[in-house]
Amino acid sequence: MLHDATGSPIEILLVEDNPGDVRLTIEAFKEGKVSNRLSVARDGVEALAFLRRQGAYANAARPDLILLDLNLPRKDGREVLAEIKVDPALRRIPVVVLTTSKAEEDILRTYDLHANCYIAKPVDLEQFIFVVRSIDDFWLSVVRLPPKPEAS
């Protein structure tokens, strides 16, 4: 299990509404031997409640990395990304957009909103596992993540 600079396990928030993609991501992390803590938010409103520790998420762990789908119900991923990146308490959390869209407009808009990375989801399981391993290799092994803020 990878740990951050304090020795704590890496916390990942997956924001994904498709149960099949959630299952595939969980399986890909298992297959890729990625054993960090993975929480799931199924829409944009739930993701922001989780990140802001509101309601049922009052005791949620602050994620070190967010994997964000763009096409979400209630509040889409672009809106979630915009809110994360203007919030001083959240904006340093790296956001990897992991979506089926390959549209140039989506790519440009998410980078304009300060996404840290844009990855088009492969439909092939082996390629999907490769992508998750690559996320692990880069974001959780190579990159130095920002320290978590002191608990308030």
GROMACS .gro file of N, CA and C in nm:
model
  456
    1MET      N    1   0.085  -0.118   0.000
    1MET     CA    2   0.000   0.000   0.000
    1MET      C    3   0.089   0.123   0.000
    2LEU      N    4   0.057   0.218  -0.087
    2LEU     CA    5   0.132   0.343  -0.090
    2LEU      C    6   0.087   0.431   0.023
    3HIS      N    7   0.179   0.514   0.069
    3HIS     CA    8   0.149   0.606   0.178
    3HIS      C    9   0.193   0.745   0.140
    4ASP      N   10   0.131   0.844   0.201
    4ASP     CA   11   0.173   0.981   0.176
    4ASP      C   12   0.292   1.013   0.267
    5ALA      N   13   0.335   1.138   0.266
    5ALA     CA   14   0.454   1.178   0.342
    5ALA      C   15   0.438   1.156   0.492
    6THR      N   16   0.314   1.152   0.542
    6THR     CA   17   0.292   1.132   0.685
    6THR      C   18   0.282   0.984   0.720
    7GLY      N   19   0.287   0.895   0.623
    7GLY     CA   20   0.274   0.752   0.648
    7GLY      C   21   0.131   0.702   0.640
    8SER      N   22   0.036   0.791   0.607
    8SER     CA   23  -0.104   0.750   0.595
    8SER      C   24  -0.130   0.693   0.456
    9PRO      N   25  -0.224   0.598   0.444
    9PRO     CA   26  -0.259   0.546   0.312
    9PRO      C   27  -0.313   0.658   0.222
   10ILE      N   28  -0.291   0.645   0.093
   10ILE     CA   29  -0.341   0.742  -0.004
   10ILE      C   30  -0.492   0.723  -0.017
   11GLU      N   31  -0.565   0.834  -0.007
   11GLU     CA   32  -0.711   0.834  -0.020
   11GLU      C   33  -0.748   0.880  -0.160
   12ILE      N   34  -0.833   0.801  -0.227
   12ILE     CA   35  -0.877   0.833  -0.362
   12ILE      C   36  -1.029   0.845  -0.361
   13LEU      N   37  -1.080   0.952  -0.423
   13LEU     CA   38  -1.224   0.968  -0.442
   13LEU      C   39  -1.255   0.946  -0.589
   14LEU      N   40  -1.335   0.846  -0.617
   14LEU     CA   41  -1.383   0.819  -0.753
   14LEU      C   42  -1.522   0.880  -0.764
   15VAL      N   43  -1.540   0.971  -0.858
   15VAL     CA   44  -1.670   1.034  -0.881
   15VAL      C   45  -1.723   0.979  -1.013
   16GLU      N   46  -1.814   0.884  -1.002
   16GLU     CA   47  -1.861   0.806  -1.119
   16GLU      C   48  -2.002   0.756  -1.094
   17ASP      N   49  -2.091   0.779  -1.188
   17ASP     CA   50  -2.231   0.736  -1.172
   17ASP      C   51  -2.262   0.601  -1.234
   18ASN      N   52  -2.176   0.554  -1.323
   18ASN     CA   53  -2.202   0.427  -1.392
   18ASN      C   54  -2.153   0.311  -1.305
   19PRO      N   55  -2.246   0.226  -1.255
   19PRO     CA   56  -2.205   0.115  -1.168
   19PRO      C   57  -2.104   0.021  -1.234
   20GLY      N   58  -2.115   0.002  -1.364
   20GLY     CA   59  -2.020  -0.083  -1.435
   20GLY      C   60  -1.880  -0.024  -1.434
   21ASP      N   61  -1.871   0.108  -1.453
   21ASP     CA   62  -1.740   0.174  -1.451
   21ASP      C   63  -1.682   0.177  -1.309
   22VAL      N   64  -1.769   0.191  -1.209
   22VAL     CA   65  -1.723   0.184  -1.070
   22VAL      C   66  -1.663   0.047  -1.044
   23ARG      N   67  -1.736  -0.057  -1.082
   23ARG     CA   68  -1.689  -0.195  -1.062
   23ARG      C   69  -1.558  -0.219  -1.137
   24LEU      N   70  -1.551  -0.173  -1.261
   24LEU     CA   71  -1.430  -0.189  -1.342
   24LEU      C   72  -1.311  -0.117  -1.277
   25THR      N   73  -1.334   0.002  -1.225
   25THR     CA   74  -1.226   0.077  -1.161
   25THR      C   75  -1.177   0.005  -1.036
   26ILE      N   76  -1.270  -0.043  -0.955
   26ILE     CA   77  -1.233  -0.118  -0.834
   26ILE      C   78  -1.154  -0.242  -0.873
   27GLU      N   79  -1.202  -0.314  -0.973
   27GLU     CA   80  -1.131  -0.435  -1.020
   27GLU      C   81  -0.994  -0.400  -1.076
   28ALA      N   82  -0.986  -0.290  -1.150
   28ALA     CA   83  -0.857  -0.251  -1.208
   28ALA      C   84  -0.757  -0.214  -1.098
   29PHE      N   85  -0.805  -0.149  -0.992
   29PHE     CA   86  -0.715  -0.119  -0.880
   29PHE      C   87  -0.670  -0.247  -0.813
   30LYS      N   88  -0.760  -0.343  -0.797
   30LYS     CA   89  -0.722  -0.473  -0.737
   30LYS      C   90  -0.624  -0.546  -0.829
   31GLU      N   91  -0.657  -0.552  -0.957
   31GLU     CA   92  -0.573  -0.620  -1.055
   31GLU      C   93  -0.436  -0.556  -1.064
   32GLY      N   94  -0.434  -0.424  -1.051
   32GLY     CA   95  -0.308  -0.350  -1.058
   32GLY      C   96  -0.235  -0.347  -0.926
   33LYS      N   97  -0.287  -0.421  -0.828
   33LYS     CA   98  -0.225  -0.430  -0.695
   33LYS      C   99  -0.222  -0.294  -0.626
   34VAL      N  100  -0.319  -0.209  -0.659
   34VAL     CA  101  -0.331  -0.079  -0.596
   34VAL      C  102  -0.425  -0.097  -0.477
   35SER      N  103  -0.372  -0.085  -0.358
   35SER     CA  104  -0.454  -0.115  -0.241
   35SER      C  105  -0.472   0.007  -0.151
   36ASN      N  106  -0.492   0.121  -0.212
   36ASN     CA  107  -0.519   0.241  -0.135
   36ASN      C  108  -0.668   0.248  -0.105
   37ARG      N  109  -0.707   0.345  -0.024
   37ARG     CA  110  -0.849   0.359   0.012
   37ARG      C  111  -0.922   0.430  -0.100
   38LEU      N  112  -1.028   0.368  -0.147
   38LEU     CA  113  -1.108   0.422  -0.257
   38LEU      C  114  -1.250   0.446  -0.208
   39SER      N  115  -1.295   0.571  -0.215
   39SER     CA  116  -1.433   0.606  -0.185
   39SER      C  117  -1.500   0.642  -0.316
   40VAL      N  118  -1.633   0.625  -0.320
   40VAL     CA  119  -1.708   0.651  -0.443
   40VAL      C  120  -1.820   0.750  -0.416
   41ALA      N  121  -1.830   0.851  -0.500
   41ALA     CA  122  -1.944   0.943  -0.503
   41ALA      C  123  -2.012   0.920  -0.638
   42ARG      N  124  -2.144   0.907  -0.638
   42ARG     CA  125  -2.217   0.867  -0.759
   42ARG      C  126  -2.275   0.982  -0.839
   43ASP      N  127  -2.258   1.105  -0.792
   43ASP     CA  128  -2.298   1.222  -0.870
   43ASP      C  129  -2.222   1.343  -0.819
   44GLY      N  130  -2.237   1.456  -0.888
   44GLY     CA  131  -2.162   1.575  -0.851
   44GLY      C  132  -2.201   1.634  -0.717
   45VAL      N  133  -2.329   1.630  -0.683
   45VAL     CA  134  -2.374   1.683  -0.554
   45VAL      C  135  -2.314   1.601  -0.441
   46GLU      N  136  -2.317   1.469  -0.455
   46GLU     CA  137  -2.260   1.379  -0.354
   46GLU      C  138  -2.109   1.402  -0.342
   47ALA      N  139  -2.041   1.424  -0.455
   47ALA     CA  140  -1.896   1.446  -0.453
   47ALA      C  141  -1.862   1.572  -0.373
   48LEU      N  142  -1.936   1.679  -0.397
   48LEU     CA  143  -1.906   1.803  -0.325
   48LEU      C  144  -1.940   1.791  -0.177
   49ALA      N  145  -2.048   1.721  -0.143
   49ALA     CA  146  -2.080   1.696  -0.001
   49ALA      C  147  -1.968   1.616   0.065
   50PHE      N  148  -1.917   1.516  -0.006
   50PHE     CA  149  -1.806   1.434   0.045
   50PHE      C  150  -1.684   1.523   0.069
   51LEU      N  151  -1.648   1.602  -0.030
   51LEU     CA  152  -1.528   1.686  -0.021
   51LEU      C  153  -1.540   1.793   0.087
   52ARG      N  154  -1.661   1.843   0.107
   52ARG     CA  155  -1.682   1.948   0.208
   52ARG      C  156  -1.722   1.890   0.344
   53ARG      N  157  -1.728   1.756   0.349
   53ARG     CA  158  -1.761   1.685   0.474
   53ARG      C  159  -1.895   1.731   0.531
   54GLN      N  160  -1.995   1.730   0.445
   54GLN     CA  161  -2.129   1.772   0.484
   54GLN      C  162  -2.221   1.652   0.503
   55GLY      N  163  -2.315   1.665   0.593
   55GLY     CA  164  -2.418   1.562   0.614
   55GLY      C  165  -2.358   1.427   0.647
   56ALA      N  166  -2.397   1.326   0.570
   56ALA     CA  167  -2.352   1.189   0.592
   56ALA      C  168  -2.200   1.174   0.577
   57TYR      N  169  -2.134   1.275   0.520
   57TYR     CA  170  -1.990   1.267   0.494
   57TYR      C  171  -1.909   1.350   0.594
   58ALA      N  172  -1.967   1.382   0.708
   58ALA     CA  173  -1.900   1.465   0.808
   58ALA      C  174  -1.764   1.407   0.849
   59ASN      N  175  -1.751   1.276   0.848
   59ASN     CA  176  -1.626   1.212   0.889
   59ASN      C  177  -1.547   1.155   0.771
   60ALA      N  178  -1.578   1.199   0.651
   60ALA     CA  179  -1.509   1.148   0.532
   60ALA      C  180  -1.363   1.189   0.533
   61ALA      N  181  -1.279   1.099   0.485
   61ALA     CA  182  -1.136   1.129   0.473
   61ALA      C  183  -1.115   1.226   0.356
   62ARG      N  184  -1.024   1.318   0.373
   62ARG     CA  185  -0.992   1.410   0.264
   62ARG      C  186  -0.913   1.333   0.159
   63PRO      N  187  -0.959   1.334   0.035
   63PRO     CA  188  -0.885   1.258  -0.067
   63PRO      C  189  -0.752   1.325  -0.104
   64ASP      N  190  -0.656   1.241  -0.141
   64ASP     CA  191  -0.529   1.289  -0.192
   64ASP      C  192  -0.536   1.306  -0.343
   65LEU      N  193  -0.634   1.238  -0.405
   65LEU     CA  194  -0.650   1.236  -0.550
   65LEU      C  195  -0.797   1.215  -0.582
   66ILE      N  196  -0.848   1.287  -0.683
   66ILE     CA  197  -0.986   1.271  -0.727
   66ILE      C  198  -0.985   1.222  -0.871
   67LEU      N  199  -1.059   1.114  -0.897
   67LEU     CA  200  -1.083   1.064  -1.032
   67LEU      C  201  -1.225   1.106  -1.067
   68LEU      N  202  -1.242   1.194  -1.164
   68LEU     CA  203  -1.369   1.260  -1.191
   68LEU      C  204  -1.421   1.232  -1.330
   69ASP      N  205  -1.542   1.176  -1.337
   69ASP     CA  206  -1.612   1.163  -1.464
   69ASP      C  207  -1.676   1.297  -1.496
   70LEU      N  208  -1.694   1.327  -1.623
   70LEU     CA  209  -1.757   1.454  -1.661
   70LEU      C  210  -1.908   1.446  -1.665
   71ASN      N  211  -1.961   1.335  -1.713
   71ASN     CA  212  -2.104   1.323  -1.737
   71ASN      C  213  -2.173   1.261  -1.616
   72LEU      N  214  -2.211   1.348  -1.523
   72LEU     CA  215  -2.270   1.305  -1.397
   72LEU      C  216  -2.410   1.363  -1.383
   73PRO      N  217  -2.498   1.293  -1.309
   73PRO     CA  218  -2.630   1.350  -1.281
   73PRO      C  219  -2.622   1.458  -1.172
   74ARG      N  220  -2.725   1.536  -1.165
   74ARG     CA  221  -2.747   1.642  -1.065
   74ARG      C  222  -2.650   1.758  -1.078
   75LYS      N  223  -2.521   1.733  -1.089
   75LYS     CA  224  -2.421   1.838  -1.111
   75LYS      C  225  -2.310   1.772  -1.190
   76ASP      N  226  -2.285   1.821  -1.311
   76ASP     CA  227  -2.188   1.751  -1.395
   76ASP      C  228  -2.044   1.775  -1.350
   77GLY      N  229  -1.954   1.696  -1.406
   77GLY     CA  230  -1.815   1.698  -1.364
   77GLY      C  231  -1.746   1.831  -1.387
   78ARG      N  232  -1.788   1.903  -1.490
   78ARG     CA  233  -1.729   2.034  -1.518
   78ARG      C  234  -1.761   2.131  -1.404
   79GLU      N  235  -1.886   2.127  -1.358
   79GLU     CA  236  -1.928   2.213  -1.246
   79GLU      C  237  -1.855   2.173  -1.118
   80VAL      N  238  -1.841   2.043  -1.096
   80VAL     CA  239  -1.769   1.994  -0.977
   80VAL      C  240  -1.624   2.041  -0.982
   81LEU      N  241  -1.560   2.025  -1.096
   81LEU     CA  242  -1.421   2.067  -1.112
   81LEU      C  243  -1.407   2.218  -1.086
   82ALA      N  244  -1.497   2.297  -1.142
   82ALA     CA  245  -1.492   2.442  -1.123
   82ALA      C  246  -1.504   2.476  -0.974
   83GLU      N  247  -1.595   2.410  -0.902
   83GLU     CA  248  -1.613   2.438  -0.760
   83GLU      C  249  -1.491   2.394  -0.678
   84ILE      N  250  -1.433   2.282  -0.714
   84ILE     CA  251  -1.314   2.234  -0.643
   84ILE      C  252  -1.200   2.335  -0.659
   85LYS      N  253  -1.179   2.380  -0.781
   85LYS     CA  254  -1.061   2.462  -0.809
   85LYS      C  255  -1.073   2.607  -0.763
   86VAL      N  256  -1.193   2.653  -0.725
   86VAL     CA  257  -1.205   2.788  -0.667
   86VAL      C  258  -1.213   2.783  -0.515
   87ASP      N  259  -1.220   2.665  -0.458
   87ASP     CA  260  -1.231   2.649  -0.313
   87ASP      C  261  -1.089   2.636  -0.254
   88PRO      N  262  -1.045   2.733  -0.172
   88PRO     CA  263  -0.909   2.727  -0.117
   88PRO      C  264  -0.880   2.599  -0.039
   89ALA      N  265  -0.982   2.539   0.020
   89ALA     CA  266  -0.962   2.417   0.100
   89ALA      C  267  -0.949   2.292   0.011
   90LEU      N  268  -0.990   2.302  -0.116
   90LEU     CA  269  -0.991   2.184  -0.203
   90LEU      C  270  -0.902   2.196  -0.326
   91ARG      N  271  -0.869   2.315  -0.368
   91ARG     CA  272  -0.807   2.335  -0.500
   91ARG      C  273  -0.673   2.267  -0.521
   92ARG      N  274  -0.603   2.233  -0.413
   92ARG     CA  275  -0.473   2.166  -0.429
   92ARG      C  276  -0.486   2.016  -0.449
   93ILE      N  277  -0.605   1.961  -0.431
   93ILE     CA  278  -0.622   1.817  -0.453
   93ILE      C  279  -0.615   1.792  -0.604
   94PRO      N  280  -0.523   1.709  -0.650
   94PRO     CA  281  -0.516   1.681  -0.794
   94PRO      C  282  -0.644   1.613  -0.843
   95VAL      N  283  -0.692   1.662  -0.958
   95VAL     CA  284  -0.812   1.607  -1.019
   95VAL      C  285  -0.775   1.547  -1.154
   96VAL      N  286  -0.795   1.416  -1.166
   96VAL     CA  287  -0.775   1.345  -1.291
   96VAL      C  288  -0.913   1.322  -1.352
   97VAL      N  289  -0.937   1.385  -1.466
   97VAL     CA  290  -1.064   1.364  -1.536
   97VAL      C  291  -1.050   1.231  -1.609
   98LEU      N  292  -1.141   1.139  -1.576
   98LEU     CA  293  -1.142   1.005  -1.634
   98LEU      C  294  -1.281   0.985  -1.692
   99THR      N  295  -1.294   1.002  -1.824
   99THR     CA  296  -1.425   1.009  -1.886
   99THR      C  297  -1.426   0.942  -2.023
  100THR      N  298  -1.544   0.914  -2.073
  100THR     CA  299  -1.555   0.852  -2.205
  100THR      C  300  -1.541   0.954  -2.317
  101SER      N  301  -1.557   1.082  -2.286
  101SER     CA  302  -1.553   1.185  -2.389
  101SER      C  303  -1.411   1.204  -2.443
  102LYS      N  304  -1.403   1.209  -2.576
  102LYS     CA  305  -1.276   1.241  -2.641
  102LYS      C  306  -1.289   1.374  -2.715
  103ALA      N  307  -1.397   1.447  -2.687
  103ALA     CA  308  -1.424   1.574  -2.755
  103ALA      C  309  -1.320   1.679  -2.718
  104GLU      N  310  -1.267   1.744  -2.821
  104GLU     CA  311  -1.165   1.847  -2.798
  104GLU      C  312  -1.219   1.957  -2.708
  105GLU      N  313  -1.347   1.991  -2.724
  105GLU     CA  314  -1.409   2.095  -2.641
  105GLU      C  315  -1.403   2.057  -2.492
  106ASP      N  316  -1.431   1.930  -2.461
  106ASP     CA  317  -1.425   1.884  -2.322
  106ASP      C  318  -1.282   1.890  -2.269
  107ILE      N  319  -1.189   1.848  -2.350
  107ILE     CA  320  -1.048   1.849  -2.310
  107ILE      C  321  -1.003   1.992  -2.279
  108LEU      N  322  -1.030   2.085  -2.371
  108LEU     CA  323  -0.990   2.224  -2.352
  108LEU      C  324  -1.060   2.286  -2.230
  109ARG      N  325  -1.189   2.261  -2.217
  109ARG     CA  326  -1.265   2.322  -2.106
  109ARG      C  327  -1.215   2.271  -1.971
  110THR      N  328  -1.187   2.140  -1.961
  110THR     CA  329  -1.142   2.089  -1.830
  110THR      C  330  -1.003   2.141  -1.794
  111TYR      N  331  -0.916   2.157  -1.892
  111TYR     CA  332  -0.787   2.217  -1.862
  111TYR      C  333  -0.802   2.365  -1.827
  112ASP      N  334  -0.896   2.435  -1.893
  112ASP     CA  335  -0.924   2.574  -1.856
  112ASP      C  336  -0.974   2.584  -1.712
  113LEU      N  337  -1.042   2.478  -1.666
  113LEU     CA  338  -1.092   2.473  -1.528
  113LEU      C  339  -0.986   2.419  -1.431
  114HIS      N  340  -0.865   2.398  -1.481
  114HIS     CA  341  -0.749   2.358  -1.400
  114HIS      C  342  -0.749   2.211  -1.359
  115ALA      N  343  -0.803   2.124  -1.445
  115ALA     CA  344  -0.786   1.981  -1.422
  115ALA      C  345  -0.636   1.952  -1.429
  116ASN      N  346  -0.591   1.854  -1.353
  116ASN     CA  347  -0.450   1.819  -1.355
  116ASN      C  348  -0.415   1.722  -1.466
  117CYS      N  349  -0.518   1.652  -1.516
  117CYS     CA  350  -0.494   1.550  -1.617
  117CYS      C  351  -0.627   1.512  -1.680
  118TYR      N  352  -0.626   1.476  -1.808
  118TYR     CA  353  -0.747   1.433  -1.880
  118TYR      C  354  -0.718   1.299  -1.944
  119ILE      N  355  -0.796   1.198  -1.908
  119ILE     CA  356  -0.777   1.064  -1.964
  119ILE      C  357  -0.911   1.015  -2.019
  120ALA      N  358  -0.910   0.972  -2.145
  120ALA     CA  359  -1.029   0.911  -2.204
  120ALA      C  360  -1.032   0.765  -2.161
  121LYS      N  361  -1.145   0.723  -2.105
  121LYS     CA  362  -1.159   0.584  -2.059
  121LYS      C  363  -1.155   0.488  -2.177
  122PRO      N  364  -1.068   0.390  -2.171
  122PRO     CA  365  -1.072   0.287  -2.274
  122PRO      C  366  -1.190   0.193  -2.249
  123VAL      N  367  -1.246   0.137  -2.355
  123VAL     CA  368  -1.357   0.043  -2.338
  123VAL      C  369  -1.307  -0.099  -2.313
  124ASP      N  370  -1.186  -0.128  -2.354
  124ASP     CA  371  -1.126  -0.260  -2.337
  124ASP      C  372  -1.076  -0.276  -2.192
  125LEU      N  373  -1.110  -0.387  -2.128
  125LEU     CA  374  -1.074  -0.411  -1.988
  125LEU      C  375  -0.923  -0.406  -1.967
  126GLU      N  376  -0.846  -0.472  -2.053
  126GLU     CA  377  -0.701  -0.471  -2.036
  126GLU      C  378  -0.643  -0.330  -2.045
  127GLN      N  379  -0.695  -0.251  -2.138
  127GLN     CA  380  -0.650  -0.112  -2.151
  127GLN      C  381  -0.693  -0.030  -2.030
  128PHE      N  382  -0.813  -0.058  -1.979
  128PHE     CA  383  -0.861   0.013  -1.860
  128PHE      C  384  -0.769  -0.016  -1.741
  129ILE      N  385  -0.732  -0.144  -1.723
  129ILE     CA  386  -0.640  -0.182  -1.616
  129ILE      C  387  -0.505  -0.111  -1.635
  130PHE      N  388  -0.459  -0.104  -1.760
  130PHE     CA  389  -0.333  -0.034  -1.790
  130PHE      C  390  -0.343   0.113  -1.748
  131VAL      N  391  -0.456   0.179  -1.778
  131VAL     CA  392  -0.476   0.319  -1.743
  131VAL      C  393  -0.472   0.337  -1.592
  132VAL      N  394  -0.543   0.250  -1.518
  132VAL     CA  395  -0.544   0.261  -1.372
  132VAL      C  396  -0.404   0.238  -1.316
  133ARG      N  397  -0.332   0.143  -1.369
  133ARG     CA  398  -0.193   0.121  -1.324
  133ARG      C  399  -0.107   0.244  -1.353
  134SER      N  400  -0.132   0.305  -1.468
  134SER     CA  401  -0.056   0.426  -1.504
  134SER      C  402  -0.088   0.540  -1.409
  135ILE      N  403  -0.215   0.554  -1.371
  135ILE     CA  404  -0.253   0.655  -1.273
  135ILE      C  405  -0.180   0.627  -1.143
  136ASP      N  406  -0.181   0.501  -1.100
  136ASP     CA  407  -0.110   0.463  -0.978
  136ASP      C  408   0.039   0.494  -0.990
  137ASP      N  409   0.099   0.448  -1.099
  137ASP     CA  410   0.244   0.468  -1.117
  137ASP      C  411   0.282   0.615  -1.112
  138PHE      N  412   0.204   0.698  -1.180
  138PHE     CA  413   0.240   0.839  -1.187
  138PHE      C  414   0.195   0.919  -1.065
  139TRP      N  415   0.064   0.921  -1.040
  139TRP     CA  416   0.010   1.008  -0.936
  139TRP      C  417   0.039   0.961  -0.795
  140LEU      N  418   0.054   0.832  -0.776
  140LEU     CA  419   0.072   0.783  -0.640
  140LEU      C  420   0.213   0.734  -0.611
  141SER      N  421   0.296   0.720  -0.713
  141SER     CA  422   0.433   0.673  -0.691
  141SER      C  423   0.537   0.778  -0.729
  142VAL      N  424   0.516   0.851  -0.838
  142VAL     CA  425   0.615   0.947  -0.887
  142VAL      C  426   0.590   1.087  -0.832
  143VAL      N  427   0.467   1.133  -0.842
  143VAL     CA  428   0.431   1.269  -0.803
  143VAL      C  429   0.432   1.283  -0.651
  144ARG      N  430   0.479   1.394  -0.605
  144ARG     CA  431   0.468   1.425  -0.462
  144ARG      C  432   0.339   1.504  -0.443
  145LEU      N  433   0.245   1.446  -0.372
  145LEU     CA  434   0.115   1.510  -0.350
  145LEU      C  435   0.127   1.618  -0.244
  146PRO      N  436   0.043   1.722  -0.251
  146PRO     CA  437   0.049   1.824  -0.148
  146PRO      C  438   0.011   1.769  -0.012
  147PRO      N  439   0.069   1.822   0.094
  147PRO     CA  440   0.035   1.773   0.228
  147PRO      C  441  -0.111   1.807   0.260
  148LYS      N  442  -0.171   1.725   0.343
  148LYS     CA  443  -0.307   1.752   0.386
  148LYS      C  444  -0.304   1.868   0.484
  149PRO      N  445  -0.406   1.955   0.477
  149PRO     CA  446  -0.409   2.065   0.573
  149PRO      C  447  -0.430   2.012   0.714
  150GLU      N  448  -0.386   2.089   0.809
  150GLU     CA  449  -0.405   2.051   0.949
  150GLU      C  450  -0.555   2.040   0.977
  151ALA      N  451  -0.593   1.942   1.058
  151ALA     CA  452  -0.735   1.925   1.093
  151ALA      C  453  -0.783   2.048   1.167
  152SER      N  454  -0.903   2.092   1.127
  152SER     CA  455  -0.957   2.212   1.192
  152SER      C  456  -1.063   2.177   1.291
   0.00000   0.00000   0.00000
